[in-house]
């Protein structure tokens, strides 16, 4: 919402300074967005006199001007055809910023001749598109006169950010009213007296859609002249960014900005019969004044005559009855439209207009009656003519409401003590009617719907700065802990992986549907209906593709061998509960770049690195890593032979492996990638444990260890050997590790040798040789029967 | 006696002449071995008279000890020499670079979220969580956005296909535009007093220099019987001062509008701008960092809380923006680029987790 200071003062009697006004606007909720002071922008530009203009020796179209600025006589090279000796001009000195061409002037030489500053055109000043020559100033204007004074540009432009609830301030008068209530001046009276008509309007109005248009007022104004609007009006419109068009159009625009009262004028000679406000039929079309053609859906509010659609009510008028400079008779419309239907239609057809902006936020319904008189007066003053009586269809909708208000509530909600008298004063200054504990908001405050709104009115005017801060410190000595178990697990997983050398990423929750499908998405309910781009049109079923792309991008930039992870949501369904947290990571390429030590330092990342990431993370998150089983049923996007799932019972806690080469190929990724996914939601719930740990029991007996080498079929998995060995005696066997896996010479084809070390921890007494021998035999038997293994000879 | 003295001279010169461990060992055998010289002389003791045997025996035992000590000393010296010779050959290039030690970093958003939890925990808050895909009721309707109201246009929303199986009013699916939806879910399930923060991803249909279609929010909600705007201001002030680590950081409230709060306030913190740079702290300018207000009575009613009995406040900030301000990160879009150079530079050491004991590092 833009307006100028002088425009504001049209409504507000005030001695307040510009800074006081702009500070107050922000303080009462009309946030100052921008203050443009043309006096500052145009400060360097002043009137000067061209003492002589002679042809440039080296250029046909340039002249060398000696310019008297009142302070000095200075040489300016000028290319304007109208530059001549004895004229008065606007001079811009060196160092001046030229707003129209966005340059700062510097002293220079043009074709060998020194040139200082510039003689400017209207376009260079940002005033118009006029650039045929430099600005000519009347001879009687004194040298040194400020440019702003000459062009009425000494009016600061204030731009206020309006919140959607403050429709009343979409007019300058509303802003003035708020400032007056805040104690910065008094609101001037508005002359809304009726203009006496010269007889009934020849055009009649009928409303068929009362809900969407409760009130339509109009009047015929005959024998007008639609020339240019007066300069003061043009200047104000230009200052806020509107192009003056003709008196009638300017007047409607002006009233809309000034009083938040959109109007419409029809060329009465182009109307066919009476006006009917009705709901549109499907497919009705009209050509709008914004040069677009609209095809309406059924049920939009339309202004019509016998010829059909004239315009979209409260949004945009039509070309068929548009006013031109030849318009002699006009029909003026001042109506009230329902905000909801305006918003719906405006959105459906995508029409933005000043009228829609105001109507959909809610203009003052009561003011309709006065507004038509004010608009009539402006038209008669500027365009002449005779006004008919007002024709009226419908009625002002009932906007009156009462709230029972306990003035103590203000303090209860704000903590600020404001006397009842002060509260009443603030409300009355804002136009509320206060009778005892009954409060009724004014007609222009459709947003005030209850007690909480009344508190806001009082406190925003009284001052948010008067609210004293009160701490809400923790009153409990024993904190119950802020984190949910889920957040704790996320935090631990991040720490575990970062410590292992993986960098944490945060990537978008959506990705391309192609990628999503490749990574298991199969639910159309997860497709974004209005994606920001086709790359981001599906909720992610996995974080892996984002990390793979990121690693590939990094590799393209010369950073191969990256290790990345992300802890975040993936989406299995759009329903509540369809979101899971998955700790996802990958290792791209080798452990490190080429290194003098070779394989020890820079071998390729393999699935055991990924598995180690998983195990470390599960452990950090408190999952029971000892009792997990490994299975071969990882998702299809992993290499089928080089991937696995870690399960607890039937629940997969994690999967890991090489990313399927075909997927990498489809993604255009060159390189070797291992990755993993940990399904946080499948982890067993953390039991509330006491702070104390279980008592440590240390055996006093020396542990011993025995090695066994087994020959098994090559597809027997090591885990089955380990499990078989451990299962022999869980009391005595403290651990089993695999220290050698061998295939090749000395081992039959299709077989492999797996050597394990079994650590035995005596519990009650030292074991005798025969006891150890017995245990060893049990291990050999158990592994043999579970896996078909033979002890290696 | 002369024999013993003679033998001693002979053995001493023999031991001293041994210049490596092998010849020293030969010397020891020659001197102290079973067939050695001292042993040989010992054998002659039997043929001596008792007096002579006694003195000669004592002299020989003394000699034996002296020579043994001499040999031990010589052995230490020779071993040391050998070790020194070996060490002299065992040179490594100590200037070679170490094996790569991969070290990962924590993303600034996670770091900031952990800081938020730490600060709010110290003020007695708990964390609440909710889904990213919401229905229109939890995201808008419950929060007092009337259907079709222009306020719904304040936020550009991402939509998913309607859920036809859902109940009327819950069919429309959106990506949550704010974490306020989490507050709605929490209020429906918990009775006041309530003191929570909700954090997480939020989505808006916007992408330019300063907007990404996904970003992060934190919102605080406090509901009780006598919670008023003073508490809101105090809580925001305590929080912002703790977060930025600036004790006298000024906080300003400006009236504003949000459908879910009444009165509503925008939150500014003090700053100064110089030469295009921005410094947080008491200064001559203000920086808008979040929105706040007293929870609208309609919201409480929608969430099953009696607004005549309870009232409270809510406020919210953009986490990404808070991280940018605190840690001097210039471009929001880079947060989601996963560029390892960026992650290494702006990320945080996993050993350096936020806690109230160490305080918040001020920018």
mmCIF file of C-alpha atoms in Angstrom, chain A residues 10 72 179 286 323 330 374 455 457 488 528 574 598 628 675 759:
data_model
loop_
_atom_site.group_PDB
_atom_site.id
_atom_site.type_symbol
_atom_site.label_atom_id
_atom_site.label_comp_id
_atom_site.label_asym_id
_atom_site.label_seq_id
_atom_site.Cartn_x
_atom_site.Cartn_y
_atom_site.Cartn_z
ATOM 1 C CA UNK A 10 -5.276 15.202 3.080
ATOM 2 C CA UNK A 72 30.667 27.795 -11.535
ATOM 3 C CA UNK A 179 -2.323 7.157 13.001
ATOM 4 C CA UNK A 286 -15.955 -11.478 -22.165
ATOM 5 C CA UNK A 323 -14.954 4.600 -21.262
ATOM 6 C CA UNK A 330 -21.496 7.329 -17.805
ATOM 7 C CA UNK A 374 -17.996 11.341 -3.047
ATOM 8 C CA UNK A 455 -7.137 -7.009 22.947
ATOM 9 C CA UNK A 457 -6.542 -3.339 18.927
ATOM 10 C CA UNK A 488 17.967 -39.227 20.607
ATOM 11 C CA UNK A 528 3.292 -33.885 -5.808
ATOM 12 C CA UNK A 574 0.631 -40.381 2.157
ATOM 13 C CA UNK A 598 48.663 -48.144 -1.353
ATOM 14 C CA UNK A 628 21.115 -59.789 14.449
ATOM 15 C CA UNK A 675 25.496 -47.768 0.685
ATOM 16 C CA UNK A 759 37.492 -67.739 22.769
#
